Short mmCIF file of C-alpha atoms and ligand atoms in Angstrom, two decimals:
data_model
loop_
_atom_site.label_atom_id
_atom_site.label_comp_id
_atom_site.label_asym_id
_atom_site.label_seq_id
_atom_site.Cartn_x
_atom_site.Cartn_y
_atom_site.Cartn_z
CA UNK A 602 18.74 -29.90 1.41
CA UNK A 603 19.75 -29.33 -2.54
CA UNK A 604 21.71 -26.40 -3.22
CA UNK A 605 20.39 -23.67 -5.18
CA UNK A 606 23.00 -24.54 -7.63
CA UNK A 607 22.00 -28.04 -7.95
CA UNK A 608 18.13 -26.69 -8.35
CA UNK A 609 19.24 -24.75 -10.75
CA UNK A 610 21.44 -27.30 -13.07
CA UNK A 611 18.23 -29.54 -13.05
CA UNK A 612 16.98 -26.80 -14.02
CA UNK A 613 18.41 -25.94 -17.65
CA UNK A 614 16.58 -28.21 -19.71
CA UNK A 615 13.75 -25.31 -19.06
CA UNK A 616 15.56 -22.70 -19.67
CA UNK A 617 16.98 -24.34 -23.10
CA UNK A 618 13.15 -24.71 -23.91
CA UNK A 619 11.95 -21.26 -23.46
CA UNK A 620 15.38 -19.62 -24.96
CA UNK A 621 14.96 -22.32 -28.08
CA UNK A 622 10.97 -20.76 -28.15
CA UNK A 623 12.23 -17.13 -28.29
CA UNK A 624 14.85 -17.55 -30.21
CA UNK A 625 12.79 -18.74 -33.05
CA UNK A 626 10.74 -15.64 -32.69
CA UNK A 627 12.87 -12.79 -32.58
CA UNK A 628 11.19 -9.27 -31.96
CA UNK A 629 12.96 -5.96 -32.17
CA UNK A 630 12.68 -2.48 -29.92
CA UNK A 631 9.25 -1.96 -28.32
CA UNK A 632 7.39 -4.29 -30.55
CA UNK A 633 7.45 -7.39 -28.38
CA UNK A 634 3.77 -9.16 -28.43
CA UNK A 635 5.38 -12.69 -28.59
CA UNK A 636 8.00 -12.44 -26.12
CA UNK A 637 5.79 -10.63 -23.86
CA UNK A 638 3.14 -13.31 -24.09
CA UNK A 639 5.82 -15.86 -23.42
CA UNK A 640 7.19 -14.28 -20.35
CA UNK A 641 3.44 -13.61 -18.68
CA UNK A 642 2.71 -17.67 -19.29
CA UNK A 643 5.53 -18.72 -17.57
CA UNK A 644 5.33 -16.42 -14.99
CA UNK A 645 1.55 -16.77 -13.70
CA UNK A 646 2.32 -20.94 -13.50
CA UNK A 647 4.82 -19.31 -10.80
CA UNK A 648 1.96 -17.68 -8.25
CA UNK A 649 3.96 -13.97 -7.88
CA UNK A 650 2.18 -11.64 -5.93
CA UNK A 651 2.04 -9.38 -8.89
CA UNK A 652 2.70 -9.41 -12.41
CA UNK A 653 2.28 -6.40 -15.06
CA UNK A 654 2.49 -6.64 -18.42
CA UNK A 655 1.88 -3.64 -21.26
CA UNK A 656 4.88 -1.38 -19.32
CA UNK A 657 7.23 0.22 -20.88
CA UNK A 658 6.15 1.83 -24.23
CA UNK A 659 3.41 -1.43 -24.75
CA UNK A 660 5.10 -4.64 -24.40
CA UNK A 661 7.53 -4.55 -20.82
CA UNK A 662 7.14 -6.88 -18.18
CA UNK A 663 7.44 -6.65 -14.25
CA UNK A 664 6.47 -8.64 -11.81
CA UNK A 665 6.89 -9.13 -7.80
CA UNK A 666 7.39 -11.46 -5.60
CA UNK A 667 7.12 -11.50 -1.68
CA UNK A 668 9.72 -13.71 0.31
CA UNK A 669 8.24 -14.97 3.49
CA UNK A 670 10.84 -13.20 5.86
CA UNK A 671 10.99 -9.21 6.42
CA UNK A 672 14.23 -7.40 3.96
CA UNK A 673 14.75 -5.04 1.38
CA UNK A 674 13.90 -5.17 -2.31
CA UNK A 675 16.04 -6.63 -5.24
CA UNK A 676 15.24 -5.94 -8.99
CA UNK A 677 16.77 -8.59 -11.37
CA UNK A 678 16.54 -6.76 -15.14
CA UNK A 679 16.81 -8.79 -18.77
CA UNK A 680 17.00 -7.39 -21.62
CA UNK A 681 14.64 -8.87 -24.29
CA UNK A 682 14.81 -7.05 -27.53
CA UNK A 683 16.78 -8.56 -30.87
CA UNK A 684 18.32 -7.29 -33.79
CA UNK A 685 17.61 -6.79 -37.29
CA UNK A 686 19.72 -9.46 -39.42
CA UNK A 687 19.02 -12.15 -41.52
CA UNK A 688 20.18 -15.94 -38.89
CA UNK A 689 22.65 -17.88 -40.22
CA UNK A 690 23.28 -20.22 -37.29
CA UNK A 691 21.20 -22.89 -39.34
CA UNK A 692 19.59 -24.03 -35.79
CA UNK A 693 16.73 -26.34 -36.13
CA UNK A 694 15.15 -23.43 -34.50
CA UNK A 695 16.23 -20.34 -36.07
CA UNK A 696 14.40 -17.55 -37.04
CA UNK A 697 12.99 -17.16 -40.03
CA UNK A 698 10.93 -13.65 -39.87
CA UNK A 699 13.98 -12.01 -41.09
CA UNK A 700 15.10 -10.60 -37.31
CA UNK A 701 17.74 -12.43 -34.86
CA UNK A 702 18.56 -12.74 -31.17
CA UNK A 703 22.17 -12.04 -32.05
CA UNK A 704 22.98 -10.56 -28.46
CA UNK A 705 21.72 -13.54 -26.69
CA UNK A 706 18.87 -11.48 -25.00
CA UNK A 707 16.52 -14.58 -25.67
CA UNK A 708 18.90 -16.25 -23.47
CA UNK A 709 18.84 -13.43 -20.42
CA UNK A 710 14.65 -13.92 -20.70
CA UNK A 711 14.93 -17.15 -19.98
CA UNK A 712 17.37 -17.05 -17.15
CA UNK A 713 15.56 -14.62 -15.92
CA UNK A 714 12.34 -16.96 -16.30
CA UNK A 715 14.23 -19.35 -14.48
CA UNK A 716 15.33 -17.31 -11.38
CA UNK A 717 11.54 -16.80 -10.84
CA UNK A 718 10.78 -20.07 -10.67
CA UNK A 719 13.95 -21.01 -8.32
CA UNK A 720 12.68 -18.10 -6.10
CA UNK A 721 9.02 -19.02 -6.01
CA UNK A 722 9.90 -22.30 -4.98
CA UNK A 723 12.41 -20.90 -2.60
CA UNK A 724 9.87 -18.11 -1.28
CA UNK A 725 9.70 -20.24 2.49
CA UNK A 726 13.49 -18.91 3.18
CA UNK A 727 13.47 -15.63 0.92
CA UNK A 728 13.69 -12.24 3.22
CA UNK A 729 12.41 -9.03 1.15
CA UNK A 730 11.30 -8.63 -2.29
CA UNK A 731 12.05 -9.69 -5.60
CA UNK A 732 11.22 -7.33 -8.57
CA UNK A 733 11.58 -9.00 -12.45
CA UNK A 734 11.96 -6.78 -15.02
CA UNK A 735 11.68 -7.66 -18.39
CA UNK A 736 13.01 -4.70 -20.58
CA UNK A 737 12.10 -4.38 -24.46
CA UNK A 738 14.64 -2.05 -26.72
CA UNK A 739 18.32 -2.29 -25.23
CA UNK A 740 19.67 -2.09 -28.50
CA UNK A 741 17.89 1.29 -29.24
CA UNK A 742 19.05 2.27 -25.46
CA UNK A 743 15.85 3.60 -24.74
CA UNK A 744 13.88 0.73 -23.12
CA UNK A 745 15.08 0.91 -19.38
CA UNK A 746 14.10 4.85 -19.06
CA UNK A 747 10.95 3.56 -20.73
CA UNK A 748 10.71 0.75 -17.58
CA UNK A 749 11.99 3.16 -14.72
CA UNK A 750 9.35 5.63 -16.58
CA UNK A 751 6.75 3.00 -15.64
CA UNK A 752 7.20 2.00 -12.36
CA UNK A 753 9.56 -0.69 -12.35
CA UNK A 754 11.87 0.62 -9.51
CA UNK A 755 8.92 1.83 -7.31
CA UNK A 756 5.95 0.08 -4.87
CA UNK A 757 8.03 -1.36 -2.99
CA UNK A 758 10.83 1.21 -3.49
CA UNK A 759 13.56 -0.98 -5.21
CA UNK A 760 17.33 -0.81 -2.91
CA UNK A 761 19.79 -2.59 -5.43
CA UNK A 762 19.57 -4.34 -8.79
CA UNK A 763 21.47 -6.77 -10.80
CA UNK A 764 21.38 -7.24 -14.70
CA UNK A 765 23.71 -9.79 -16.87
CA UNK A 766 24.70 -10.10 -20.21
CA UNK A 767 25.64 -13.49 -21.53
CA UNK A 768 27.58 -14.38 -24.50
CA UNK A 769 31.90 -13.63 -25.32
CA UNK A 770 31.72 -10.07 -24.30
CA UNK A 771 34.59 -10.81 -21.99
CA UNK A 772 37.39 -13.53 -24.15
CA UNK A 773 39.08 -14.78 -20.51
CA UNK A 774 36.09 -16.65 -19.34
CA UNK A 775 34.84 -20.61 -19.08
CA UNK A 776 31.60 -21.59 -20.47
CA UNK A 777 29.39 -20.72 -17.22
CA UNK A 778 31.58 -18.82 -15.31
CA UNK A 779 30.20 -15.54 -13.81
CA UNK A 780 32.46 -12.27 -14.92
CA UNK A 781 32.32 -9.56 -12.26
CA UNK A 782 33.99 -6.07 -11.65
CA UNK A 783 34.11 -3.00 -9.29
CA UNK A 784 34.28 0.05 -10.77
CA UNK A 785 33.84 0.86 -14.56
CA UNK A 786 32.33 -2.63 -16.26
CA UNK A 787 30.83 -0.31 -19.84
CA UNK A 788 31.86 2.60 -21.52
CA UNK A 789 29.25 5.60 -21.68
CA UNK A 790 28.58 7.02 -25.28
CA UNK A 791 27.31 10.63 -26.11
CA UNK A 792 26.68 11.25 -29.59
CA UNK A 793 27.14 14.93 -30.69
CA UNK A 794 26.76 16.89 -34.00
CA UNK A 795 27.77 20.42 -34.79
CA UNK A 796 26.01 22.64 -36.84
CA UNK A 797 28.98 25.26 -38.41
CA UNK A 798 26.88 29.27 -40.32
CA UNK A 799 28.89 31.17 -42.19
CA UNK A 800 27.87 32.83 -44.86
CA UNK A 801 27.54 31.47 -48.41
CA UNK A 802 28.68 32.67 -51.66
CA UNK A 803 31.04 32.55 -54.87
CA UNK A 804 34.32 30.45 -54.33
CA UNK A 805 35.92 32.98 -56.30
CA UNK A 806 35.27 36.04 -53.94
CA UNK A 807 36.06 34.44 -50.25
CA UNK A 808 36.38 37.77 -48.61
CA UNK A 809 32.44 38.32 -49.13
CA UNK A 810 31.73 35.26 -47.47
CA UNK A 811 31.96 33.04 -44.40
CA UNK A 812 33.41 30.00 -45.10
CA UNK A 813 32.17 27.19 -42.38
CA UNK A 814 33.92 24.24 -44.08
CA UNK A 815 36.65 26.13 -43.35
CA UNK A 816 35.73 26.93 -39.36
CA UNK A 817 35.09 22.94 -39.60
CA UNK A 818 38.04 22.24 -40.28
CA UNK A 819 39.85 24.50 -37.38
CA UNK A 820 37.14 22.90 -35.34
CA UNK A 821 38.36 19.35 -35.68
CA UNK A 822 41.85 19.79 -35.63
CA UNK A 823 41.21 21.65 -32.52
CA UNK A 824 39.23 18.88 -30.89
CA UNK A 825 41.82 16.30 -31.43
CA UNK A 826 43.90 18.04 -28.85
CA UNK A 827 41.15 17.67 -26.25
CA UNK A 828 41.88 13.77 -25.02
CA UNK A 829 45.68 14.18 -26.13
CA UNK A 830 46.37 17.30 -24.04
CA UNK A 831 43.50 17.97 -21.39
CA UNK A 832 42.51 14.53 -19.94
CA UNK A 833 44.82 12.42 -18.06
CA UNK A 834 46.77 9.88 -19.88
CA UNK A 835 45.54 6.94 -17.21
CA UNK A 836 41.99 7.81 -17.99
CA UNK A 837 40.27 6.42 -20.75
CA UNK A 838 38.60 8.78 -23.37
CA UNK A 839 38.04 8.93 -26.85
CA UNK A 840 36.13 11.78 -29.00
CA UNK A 841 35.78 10.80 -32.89
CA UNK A 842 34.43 12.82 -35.45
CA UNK A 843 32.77 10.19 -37.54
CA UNK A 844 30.74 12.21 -40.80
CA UNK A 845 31.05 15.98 -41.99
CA UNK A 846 28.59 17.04 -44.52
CA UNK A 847 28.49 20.55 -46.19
CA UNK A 848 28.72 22.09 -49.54
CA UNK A 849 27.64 21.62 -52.80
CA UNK A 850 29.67 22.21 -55.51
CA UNK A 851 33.33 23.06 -56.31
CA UNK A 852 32.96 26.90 -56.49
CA UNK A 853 30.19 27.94 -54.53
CA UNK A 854 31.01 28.50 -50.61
CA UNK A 855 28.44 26.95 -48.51
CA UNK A 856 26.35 28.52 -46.03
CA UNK A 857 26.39 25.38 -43.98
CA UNK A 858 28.43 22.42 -42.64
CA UNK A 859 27.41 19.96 -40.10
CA UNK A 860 30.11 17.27 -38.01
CA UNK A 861 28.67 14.39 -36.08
CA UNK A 862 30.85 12.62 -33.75
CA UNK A 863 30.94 10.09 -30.34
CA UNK A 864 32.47 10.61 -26.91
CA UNK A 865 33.11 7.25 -24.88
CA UNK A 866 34.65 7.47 -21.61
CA UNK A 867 34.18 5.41 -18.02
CA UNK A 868 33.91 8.25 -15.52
CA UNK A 869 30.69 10.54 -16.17
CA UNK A 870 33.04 13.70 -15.26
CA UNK A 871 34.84 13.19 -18.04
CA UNK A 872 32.55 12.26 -20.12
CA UNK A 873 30.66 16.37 -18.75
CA UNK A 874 34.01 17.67 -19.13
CA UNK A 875 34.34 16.43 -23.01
CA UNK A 876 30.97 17.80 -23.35
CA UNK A 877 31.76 21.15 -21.76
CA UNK A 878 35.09 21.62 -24.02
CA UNK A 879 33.91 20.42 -27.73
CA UNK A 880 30.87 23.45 -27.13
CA UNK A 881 33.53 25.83 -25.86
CA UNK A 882 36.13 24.71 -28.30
CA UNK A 883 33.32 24.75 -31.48
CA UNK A 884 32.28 28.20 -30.16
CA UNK A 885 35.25 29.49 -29.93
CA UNK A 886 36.74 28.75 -32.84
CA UNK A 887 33.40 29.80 -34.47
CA UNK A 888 33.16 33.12 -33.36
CA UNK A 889 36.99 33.81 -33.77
CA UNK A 890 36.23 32.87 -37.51
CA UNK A 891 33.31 34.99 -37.93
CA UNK A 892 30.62 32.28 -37.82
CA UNK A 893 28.22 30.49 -35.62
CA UNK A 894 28.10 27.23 -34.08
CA UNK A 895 25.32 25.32 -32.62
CA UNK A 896 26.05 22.61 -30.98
CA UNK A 897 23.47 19.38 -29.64
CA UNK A 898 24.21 16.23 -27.37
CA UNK A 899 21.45 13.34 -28.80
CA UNK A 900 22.46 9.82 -26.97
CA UNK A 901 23.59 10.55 -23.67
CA UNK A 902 23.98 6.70 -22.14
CA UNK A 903 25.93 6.69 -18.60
CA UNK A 904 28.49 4.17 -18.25
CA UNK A 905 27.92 1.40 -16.24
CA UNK A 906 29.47 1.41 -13.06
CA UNK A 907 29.51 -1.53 -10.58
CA UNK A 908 28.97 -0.62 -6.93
CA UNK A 909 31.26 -2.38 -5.01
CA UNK A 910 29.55 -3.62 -2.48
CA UNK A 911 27.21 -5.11 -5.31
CA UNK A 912 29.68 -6.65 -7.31
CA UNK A 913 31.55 -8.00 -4.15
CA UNK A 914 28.58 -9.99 -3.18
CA UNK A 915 28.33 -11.48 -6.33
CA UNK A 916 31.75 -12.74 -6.05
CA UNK A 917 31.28 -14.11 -2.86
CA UNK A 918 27.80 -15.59 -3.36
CA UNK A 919 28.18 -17.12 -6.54
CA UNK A 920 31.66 -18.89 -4.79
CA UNK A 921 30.09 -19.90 -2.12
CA UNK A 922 26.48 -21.34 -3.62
CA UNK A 923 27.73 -22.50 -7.08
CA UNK A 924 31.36 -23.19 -6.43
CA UNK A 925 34.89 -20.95 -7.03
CA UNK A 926 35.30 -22.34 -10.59
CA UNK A 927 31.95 -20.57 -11.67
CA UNK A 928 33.49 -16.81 -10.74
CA UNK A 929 36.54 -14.97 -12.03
CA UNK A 930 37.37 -11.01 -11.93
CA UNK A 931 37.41 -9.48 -15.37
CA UNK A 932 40.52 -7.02 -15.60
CA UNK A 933 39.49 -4.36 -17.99
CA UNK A 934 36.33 -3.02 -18.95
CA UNK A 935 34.32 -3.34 -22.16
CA UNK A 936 34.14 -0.68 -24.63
CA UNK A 937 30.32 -1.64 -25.43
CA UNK A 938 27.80 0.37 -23.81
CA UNK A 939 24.45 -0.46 -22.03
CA UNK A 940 21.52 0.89 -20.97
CA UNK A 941 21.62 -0.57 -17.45
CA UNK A 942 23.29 2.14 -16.51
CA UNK A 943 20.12 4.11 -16.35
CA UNK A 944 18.87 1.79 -13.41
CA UNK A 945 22.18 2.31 -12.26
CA UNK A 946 21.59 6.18 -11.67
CA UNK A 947 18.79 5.51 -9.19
CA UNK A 948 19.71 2.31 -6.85
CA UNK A 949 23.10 1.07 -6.34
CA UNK A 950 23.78 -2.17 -8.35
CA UNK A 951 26.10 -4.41 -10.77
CA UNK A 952 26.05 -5.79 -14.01
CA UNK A 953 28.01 -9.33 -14.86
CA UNK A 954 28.93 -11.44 -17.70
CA UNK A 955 27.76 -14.79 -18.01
CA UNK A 956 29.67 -16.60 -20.27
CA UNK A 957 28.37 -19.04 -22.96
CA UNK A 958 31.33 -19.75 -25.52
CA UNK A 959 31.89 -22.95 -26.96
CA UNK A 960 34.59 -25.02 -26.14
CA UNK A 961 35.93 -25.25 -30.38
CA UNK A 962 37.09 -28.58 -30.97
CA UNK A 963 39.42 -29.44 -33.93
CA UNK A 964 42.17 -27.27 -35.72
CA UNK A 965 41.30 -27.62 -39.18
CA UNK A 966 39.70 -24.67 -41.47
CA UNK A 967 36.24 -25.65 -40.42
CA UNK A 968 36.77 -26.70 -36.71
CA UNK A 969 38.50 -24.00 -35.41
CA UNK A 970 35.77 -21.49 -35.28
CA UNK A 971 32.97 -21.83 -33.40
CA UNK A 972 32.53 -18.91 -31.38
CA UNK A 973 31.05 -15.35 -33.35
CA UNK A 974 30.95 -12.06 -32.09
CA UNK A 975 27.54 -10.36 -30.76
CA UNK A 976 25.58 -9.01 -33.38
CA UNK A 977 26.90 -11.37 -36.45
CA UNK A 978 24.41 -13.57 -38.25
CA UNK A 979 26.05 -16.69 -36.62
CA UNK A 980 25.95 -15.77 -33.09
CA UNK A 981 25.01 -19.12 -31.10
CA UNK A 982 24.92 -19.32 -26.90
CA UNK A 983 25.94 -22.31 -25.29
CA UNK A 984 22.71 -23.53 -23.92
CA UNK A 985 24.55 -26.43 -21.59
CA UNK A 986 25.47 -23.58 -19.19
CA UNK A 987 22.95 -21.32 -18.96
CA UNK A 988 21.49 -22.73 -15.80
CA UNK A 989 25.06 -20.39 -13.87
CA UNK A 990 23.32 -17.47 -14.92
CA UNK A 991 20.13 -18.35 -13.10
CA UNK A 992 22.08 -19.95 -10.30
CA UNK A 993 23.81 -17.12 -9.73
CA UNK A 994 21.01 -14.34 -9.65
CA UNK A 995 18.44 -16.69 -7.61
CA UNK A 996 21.51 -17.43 -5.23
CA UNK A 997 22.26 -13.38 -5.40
CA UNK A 998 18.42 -12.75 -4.47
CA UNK A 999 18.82 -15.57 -1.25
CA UNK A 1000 21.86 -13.89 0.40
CA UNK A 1001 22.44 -10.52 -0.24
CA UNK A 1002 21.23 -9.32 3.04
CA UNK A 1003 22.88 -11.67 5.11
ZN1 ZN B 1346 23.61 -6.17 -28.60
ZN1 ZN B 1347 23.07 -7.28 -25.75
#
């Protein structure tokens, strides 16, 4: 009998297809009528047992399918959302409505179109459930609460799930290779702003006032000490202070001054204990200074954190059904952050890279580069290996429970 990895290689022309159709129709956040369209099309030809569209905040996608044999139930999640920037691949399919799929999220759609249709046609030796889920606005970090808000982990209850991002996220890997990791894989972010009262009044006459540029100031200084002197030096932590705004002219005190800053970290106690000291410390500092200070957490996105067990499979699976050369261990963890980590807080589960580099060929000025970062205007996916990334999750979905 073919391997699923074979099945899947004959598969890519496909997948090049449908990512070469989204890609020339980017759509950003929620707003996602095209790719939403796209993704119900493909999947009815497919015969799942259930497929809902119109999730999420209007345009989400997730569907079900039924194995033959009795097991538990697997969510595989893509991201499908772009980003707003002007292409400048100069494809013969690029966009041209002014938006980009600069993270390669067309590309995880149609992988993720791809392991459907390897697992329908594999649904005679498939034990359990498979759940698709086809998440709008990962850039904004607020489209897999949206999903979760709709039902996508529940009826059947969902037991593990496994996301991927293609693209160079991870420098150390071959075109197609699968990048997995226990432990910490993204950084968490919490975005924070302080709002410092005093009282306002004549630069010239301090002692009638409050000053809170002042109480600002002590504030920041202070906070620098947090990572330097209260979190362990082997644990990985940073807390920037990235805009201060307050005052208005050279010789009037303000009333008012206002710091916004970022936390990232890997380990969500850290991450609670940041939180816990920049309110004490801003507080503190306030009160000892004769002012107020109110501080907020807005983005509060949970690093993502491979179960072992999860990622360990993946390992093993992917050497096993695709081959050893398709799987290496990444050693550190990326800085970036993801919303994943959201599904991450209900079932147990792992995120991987899939990589799609080029191989550059050349050395001169013009040859050497060939490979741009997520996010720039020339991002480009190799499309000959994208068929690993479908491989790999339709192979994950046939043997995790063994
Ligand atoms: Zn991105
Ligand atoms: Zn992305």
């Amino acid at each position: 009998m073919e391997s699923i990895g074979a099945k899947a290689k004959a598969l890519n022309e496909t997948i090049v297809e449908l990512r070469r159709e989204l890609h020339a129709h980017p759509e950003l956040g929620h707003d996602l009528p095209f790719t939403e369209s796209v993704i119900v099309r493909e999947l009815t030809k497919l015969g799942l047992d259930e497929i809902k569209s119109g999730q999420g905040q209007g345009h989400g996608v997730f569907a079900t399918l039924k194995g033959k044999k009795p097991g538990k139930v697997l969510a595989l999640r893509a991201d499908m959302d772009a980003l707003p920037i002007q292409e400048e691949t100069g494809l013969p399919f690029a966009s041209t409505n002014g938006n980009m799929h600069a993270c390669g999220h067309d590309a995880h759609v149609a992988i993720l179109l791809g392991t459907a249709k390897l697992l329908a046609d594999a649904r005679e030796e498939l034990a359990g459930t498979v759940r698709f889920i086809f998440q709008p606005s990962e850039e904004t970090v607020n489209g897999a609460l949206s999903m979760i808000e709709s039902g996508a982990l529940e009826n059947p209850q969902v037991d593990a799930i496994i996301g991927l991002h293609t693209g160079n996220i991870w420098d150390g890997l071959e075109p197609g290779q699968i990048g997995w990791r226990v432990g910490p894989m993204m950084a968490s972010t919490s975005t924070f702003s302080i709002v410092f009262e005093g009282k306002g009044g004549h630069g010239a006459t301090p002692h009638l006032t409050v000053d809170p540029i002042v109480i600002a100031a002590e504030t920041i200084v202070q906070l620098q000490t947090l990572v330097s002197r209260e979190i362990n030096p082997f644990e990985p932590a940073v807390v920037t202070i990235g805009k201060i705004l307050g005052g208005s002219a050279f010789n009037i005190i303000a009333g008012k001054c206002e710091v916004h800053g970022t936390i990232r970290t890997f380990a969500p106690e850290i991450d609670g204990f940041l939180k816990k000291r920049i309110r004490e410390t801003a507080e503190g500092v306030a009160a000892s200074m004769r002012g107020r200070a109110a501080v907020a957490f807005t983005v509060n996105l949970a690093a993502v954190i491979n179960d072992k067990t999860c990622a360990l499979k993946m390992r093993d699976i992917v050497a096993s059904s695709l081959g050893e050369e398709w799987v290496r261990e990444i050693p550190l963890p990326s800085s970036g952050a993801e919303d994943f980590s959201f599904y991450l807080a209900k079932v147990p589960g792992a995120f991987f890279y899939h990589c799609s580099t080029f191989h550059c060929s050349g050395s001169s000025s013009e040859g050497a580069v060939c490979n741009y970062p997520h996010h720039n205007s020339k991002f480009d996916v190799n499309e000959s290996v994208l068929w690993t990334g479908s491989g790999a999750m339709a192979a994950y979905a046939l043997r995790w429970q063994d």
